[in-house]
């Protein structure tokens, strides 16, 4: 897709918000919304949401009904003053991550910075071994 030209306040929301509400549509045509941690891949002009292979409903829904929405409405934890709410509607594509694409390292670093307690979990080899499924991800690109 390439770089997007966004108003500075929207770009700041994408870069700084800790969570967004991600909505998919299930097979019955019902919307399902989850709080999720988005990653803004500015270089590619897309937002990436991941899902553990243990909890793949978001990815399944996005595959069967690619029209999705992301609502950035809660600025808790973001270093922004009075940011706008931003609604993104688009078509999603889903990919199983069998390798580590370059953006995944950036996403992981951001996640650790946003949730510092995660460090103790990922630094423990026993926890990493027991919860391998948590680290295997499905990527949803919007």
PDB file of C-alpha atoms in Angstrom:
ATOM      1  CA  UNK A   1       0.000   0.000   0.000  1.00  0.00           C
ATOM      2  CA  UNK A   2       2.780   2.461   0.841  1.00  0.00           C
ATOM      3  CA  UNK A   3       3.032   5.508   3.029  1.00  0.00           C
ATOM      4  CA  UNK A   4      -0.208   7.249   3.959  1.00  0.00           C
ATOM      5  CA  UNK A   5      -0.614  11.010   4.115  1.00  0.00           C
ATOM      6  CA  UNK A   6      -2.423  11.578   7.388  1.00  0.00           C
ATOM      7  CA  UNK A   7      -3.230  14.665   9.420  1.00  0.00           C
ATOM      8  CA  UNK A   8      -0.629  14.940  12.223  1.00  0.00           C
ATOM      9  CA  UNK A   9      -3.214  14.348  14.966  1.00  0.00           C
ATOM     10  CA  UNK A  10      -4.389  11.090  13.317  1.00  0.00           C
ATOM     11  CA  UNK A  11      -0.800   9.934  12.816  1.00  0.00           C
ATOM     12  CA  UNK A  12      -0.169  10.627  16.523  1.00  0.00           C
ATOM     13  CA  UNK A  13      -3.231   8.562  17.512  1.00  0.00           C
ATOM     14  CA  UNK A  14      -2.019   5.605  15.423  1.00  0.00           C
ATOM     15  CA  UNK A  15       1.488   5.824  16.892  1.00  0.00           C
ATOM     16  CA  UNK A  16       0.631   6.494  20.534  1.00  0.00           C
ATOM     17  CA  UNK A  17      -2.655   4.811  21.452  1.00  0.00           C
ATOM     18  CA  UNK A  18      -2.117   1.658  23.500  1.00  0.00           C
ATOM     19  CA  UNK A  19      -5.317  -0.089  22.454  1.00  0.00           C
ATOM     20  CA  UNK A  20      -8.163   0.117  20.007  1.00  0.00           C
ATOM     21  CA  UNK A  21     -11.478  -1.657  19.567  1.00  0.00           C
ATOM     22  CA  UNK A  22     -11.245  -4.147  16.699  1.00  0.00           C
ATOM     23  CA  UNK A  23     -14.526  -5.271  15.129  1.00  0.00           C
ATOM     24  CA  UNK A  24     -15.090  -8.237  12.844  1.00  0.00           C
ATOM     25  CA  UNK A  25     -18.282  -9.872  11.614  1.00  0.00           C
ATOM     26  CA  UNK A  26     -19.001 -13.531  12.380  1.00  0.00           C
ATOM     27  CA  UNK A  27     -20.709 -16.107  10.141  1.00  0.00           C
ATOM     28  CA  UNK A  28     -24.113 -15.115  11.495  1.00  0.00           C
ATOM     29  CA  UNK A  29     -23.491 -11.529  10.394  1.00  0.00           C
ATOM     30  CA  UNK A  30     -23.090 -10.263  13.971  1.00  0.00           C
ATOM     31  CA  UNK A  31     -20.364  -7.756  14.834  1.00  0.00           C
ATOM     32  CA  UNK A  32     -17.846  -8.872  17.458  1.00  0.00           C
ATOM     33  CA  UNK A  33     -15.556  -6.335  19.088  1.00  0.00           C
ATOM     34  CA  UNK A  34     -12.380  -6.917  21.099  1.00  0.00           C
ATOM     35  CA  UNK A  35      -9.945  -4.567  22.757  1.00  0.00           C
ATOM     36  CA  UNK A  36      -6.617  -5.149  21.053  1.00  0.00           C
ATOM     37  CA  UNK A  37      -3.115  -3.766  20.808  1.00  0.00           C
ATOM     38  CA  UNK A  38      -2.630  -2.336  17.305  1.00  0.00           C
ATOM     39  CA  UNK A  39       0.678  -1.740  15.566  1.00  0.00           C
ATOM     40  CA  UNK A  40       0.878   1.077  13.041  1.00  0.00           C
ATOM     41  CA  UNK A  41       3.242   0.111  10.230  1.00  0.00           C
ATOM     42  CA  UNK A  42       3.689   3.622   8.834  1.00  0.00           C
ATOM     43  CA  UNK A  43       6.171   2.505   6.187  1.00  0.00           C
ATOM     44  CA  UNK A  44       3.607   0.148   4.625  1.00  0.00           C
ATOM     45  CA  UNK A  45       0.580   2.335   5.396  1.00  0.00           C
ATOM     46  CA  UNK A  46      -1.294  -0.296   7.382  1.00  0.00           C
ATOM     47  CA  UNK A  47      -2.386  -1.250  10.860  1.00  0.00           C
ATOM     48  CA  UNK A  48      -1.528  -4.709  12.119  1.00  0.00           C
ATOM     49  CA  UNK A  49      -3.454  -6.622  14.756  1.00  0.00           C
ATOM     50  CA  UNK A  50      -2.278 -10.049  15.835  1.00  0.00           C
ATOM     51  CA  UNK A  51      -4.098 -12.971  17.348  1.00  0.00           C
ATOM     52  CA  UNK A  52      -2.683 -15.929  19.224  1.00  0.00           C
ATOM     53  CA  UNK A  53      -3.202 -19.238  17.441  1.00  0.00           C
ATOM     54  CA  UNK A  54      -4.904 -20.350  20.666  1.00  0.00           C
ATOM     55  CA  UNK A  55      -7.613 -17.692  20.213  1.00  0.00           C
ATOM     56  CA  UNK A  56      -8.032 -17.318  16.431  1.00  0.00           C
ATOM     57  CA  UNK A  57     -11.639 -16.047  16.227  1.00  0.00           C
ATOM     58  CA  UNK A  58     -10.595 -12.552  15.110  1.00  0.00           C
ATOM     59  CA  UNK A  59      -8.547 -14.025  12.282  1.00  0.00           C
ATOM     60  CA  UNK A  60     -11.216 -16.554  11.268  1.00  0.00           C
ATOM     61  CA  UNK A  61     -13.832 -13.822  11.099  1.00  0.00           C
ATOM     62  CA  UNK A  62     -11.556 -11.493   9.125  1.00  0.00           C
ATOM     63  CA  UNK A  63     -10.797 -14.268   6.633  1.00  0.00           C
ATOM     64  CA  UNK A  64     -14.439 -15.087   5.999  1.00  0.00           C
ATOM     65  CA  UNK A  65     -15.705 -11.490   6.153  1.00  0.00           C
ATOM     66  CA  UNK A  66     -12.774  -9.129   5.478  1.00  0.00           C
ATOM     67  CA  UNK A  67     -14.651  -5.887   6.199  1.00  0.00           C
ATOM     68  CA  UNK A  68     -13.378  -4.807   9.623  1.00  0.00           C
ATOM     69  CA  UNK A  69     -13.206  -1.672  11.746  1.00  0.00           C
ATOM     70  CA  UNK A  70     -10.793  -0.283  14.310  1.00  0.00           C
ATOM     71  CA  UNK A  71     -11.873   2.455  16.693  1.00  0.00           C
ATOM     72  CA  UNK A  72      -9.194   4.438  18.476  1.00  0.00           C
ATOM     73  CA  UNK A  73     -11.248   6.108  21.206  1.00  0.00           C
ATOM     74  CA  UNK A  74      -9.519   5.568  24.565  1.00  0.00           C
ATOM     75  CA  UNK A  75      -6.277   7.490  25.019  1.00  0.00           C
ATOM     76  CA  UNK A  76      -5.467   5.957  28.423  1.00  0.00           C
ATOM     77  CA  UNK A  77      -1.689   5.685  28.702  1.00  0.00           C
ATOM     78  CA  UNK A  78      -1.005   7.666  25.536  1.00  0.00           C
ATOM     79  CA  UNK A  79       1.076  10.838  25.921  1.00  0.00           C
ATOM     80  CA  UNK A  80      -1.458  12.926  23.980  1.00  0.00           C
ATOM     81  CA  UNK A  81      -3.600  15.843  25.104  1.00  0.00           C
ATOM     82  CA  UNK A  82      -7.203  15.751  23.890  1.00  0.00           C
ATOM     83  CA  UNK A  83      -6.659  13.490  20.865  1.00  0.00           C
ATOM     84  CA  UNK A  84      -9.466  12.835  18.396  1.00  0.00           C
ATOM     85  CA  UNK A  85     -11.289   9.522  18.192  1.00  0.00           C
ATOM     86  CA  UNK A  86     -10.347   7.824  14.925  1.00  0.00           C
ATOM     87  CA  UNK A  87     -12.426   5.204  13.120  1.00  0.00           C
ATOM     88  CA  UNK A  88     -10.732   3.039  10.498  1.00  0.00           C
ATOM     89  CA  UNK A  89     -12.829   0.867   8.202  1.00  0.00           C
ATOM     90  CA  UNK A  90     -11.164  -1.397   5.699  1.00  0.00           C
ATOM     91  CA  UNK A  91     -10.597  -4.807   4.241  1.00  0.00           C
ATOM     92  CA  UNK A  92      -8.409  -7.177   6.209  1.00  0.00           C
ATOM     93  CA  UNK A  93      -6.032  -9.847   5.044  1.00  0.00           C
ATOM     94  CA  UNK A  94      -4.827 -12.585   7.370  1.00  0.00           C
ATOM     95  CA  UNK A  95      -1.442 -14.308   7.378  1.00  0.00           C
ATOM     96  CA  UNK A  96       0.014 -17.010   9.582  1.00  0.00           C
ATOM     97  CA  UNK A  97       3.443 -15.908  10.730  1.00  0.00           C
ATOM     98  CA  UNK A  98       5.828 -18.767  10.007  1.00  0.00           C
ATOM     99  CA  UNK A  99       8.854 -16.502  10.186  1.00  0.00           C
ATOM    100  CA  UNK A 100       9.563 -13.198  11.889  1.00  0.00           C
ATOM    101  CA  UNK A 101       8.900 -10.332   9.464  1.00  0.00           C
ATOM    102  CA  UNK A 102      10.819  -7.111  10.203  1.00  0.00           C
ATOM    103  CA  UNK A 103       7.740  -5.324  11.587  1.00  0.00           C
ATOM    104  CA  UNK A 104       7.239  -8.070  14.199  1.00  0.00           C
ATOM    105  CA  UNK A 105      10.382  -6.977  16.075  1.00  0.00           C
ATOM    106  CA  UNK A 106       9.156  -3.389  16.193  1.00  0.00           C
ATOM    107  CA  UNK A 107       5.738  -4.551  17.347  1.00  0.00           C
ATOM    108  CA  UNK A 108       7.292  -6.700  20.088  1.00  0.00           C
ATOM    109  CA  UNK A 109       9.487  -3.808  21.296  1.00  0.00           C
ATOM    110  CA  UNK A 110       6.464  -1.491  21.429  1.00  0.00           C
ATOM    111  CA  UNK A 111       4.477  -4.079  23.335  1.00  0.00           C
ATOM    112  CA  UNK A 112       7.238  -4.462  25.944  1.00  0.00           C
ATOM    113  CA  UNK A 113       7.491  -0.675  26.335  1.00  0.00           C
ATOM    114  CA  UNK A 114       3.723  -0.328  26.708  1.00  0.00           C
ATOM    115  CA  UNK A 115       3.380  -3.303  29.069  1.00  0.00           C
ATOM    116  CA  UNK A 116       6.625  -3.479  31.097  1.00  0.00           C
ATOM    117  CA  UNK A 117       5.466  -6.435  33.219  1.00  0.00           C
ATOM    118  CA  UNK A 118       5.612  -8.547  30.070  1.00  0.00           C
ATOM    119  CA  UNK A 119       9.420  -8.533  30.369  1.00  0.00           C
ATOM    120  CA  UNK A 120       9.389 -10.911  33.322  1.00  0.00           C
ATOM    121  CA  UNK A 121       7.140 -13.323  31.440  1.00  0.00           C
ATOM    122  CA  UNK A 122       9.121 -13.409  28.197  1.00  0.00           C
ATOM    123  CA  UNK A 123      12.473 -13.605  29.982  1.00  0.00           C
ATOM    124  CA  UNK A 124      11.413 -16.806  31.784  1.00  0.00           C
ATOM    125  CA  UNK A 125      12.351 -19.867  29.655  1.00  0.00           C
ATOM    126  CA  UNK A 126       9.825 -22.090  31.464  1.00  0.00           C
ATOM    127  CA  UNK A 127       6.975 -19.666  30.751  1.00  0.00           C
ATOM    128  CA  UNK A 128       8.056 -19.347  27.119  1.00  0.00           C
ATOM    129  CA  UNK A 129       8.077 -23.142  26.809  1.00  0.00           C
ATOM    130  CA  UNK A 130       4.690 -23.624  28.450  1.00  0.00           C
ATOM    131  CA  UNK A 131       3.005 -20.824  26.559  1.00  0.00           C
ATOM    132  CA  UNK A 132       4.468 -21.283  23.078  1.00  0.00           C
ATOM    133  CA  UNK A 133       0.976 -20.875  21.643  1.00  0.00           C
ATOM    134  CA  UNK A 134       0.914 -17.300  22.945  1.00  0.00           C
ATOM    135  CA  UNK A 135       3.930 -16.384  20.826  1.00  0.00           C
ATOM    136  CA  UNK A 136       2.681 -18.033  17.633  1.00  0.00           C
ATOM    137  CA  UNK A 137       0.590 -15.386  15.940  1.00  0.00           C
ATOM    138  CA  UNK A 138      -1.818 -14.795  13.119  1.00  0.00           C
ATOM    139  CA  UNK A 139      -1.398 -11.334  11.608  1.00  0.00           C
ATOM    140  CA  UNK A 140      -4.386  -9.297  10.482  1.00  0.00           C
ATOM    141  CA  UNK A 141      -3.473  -6.436   8.144  1.00  0.00           C
ATOM    142  CA  UNK A 142      -5.852  -3.505   7.636  1.00  0.00           C
TER     143      UNK A 142
END
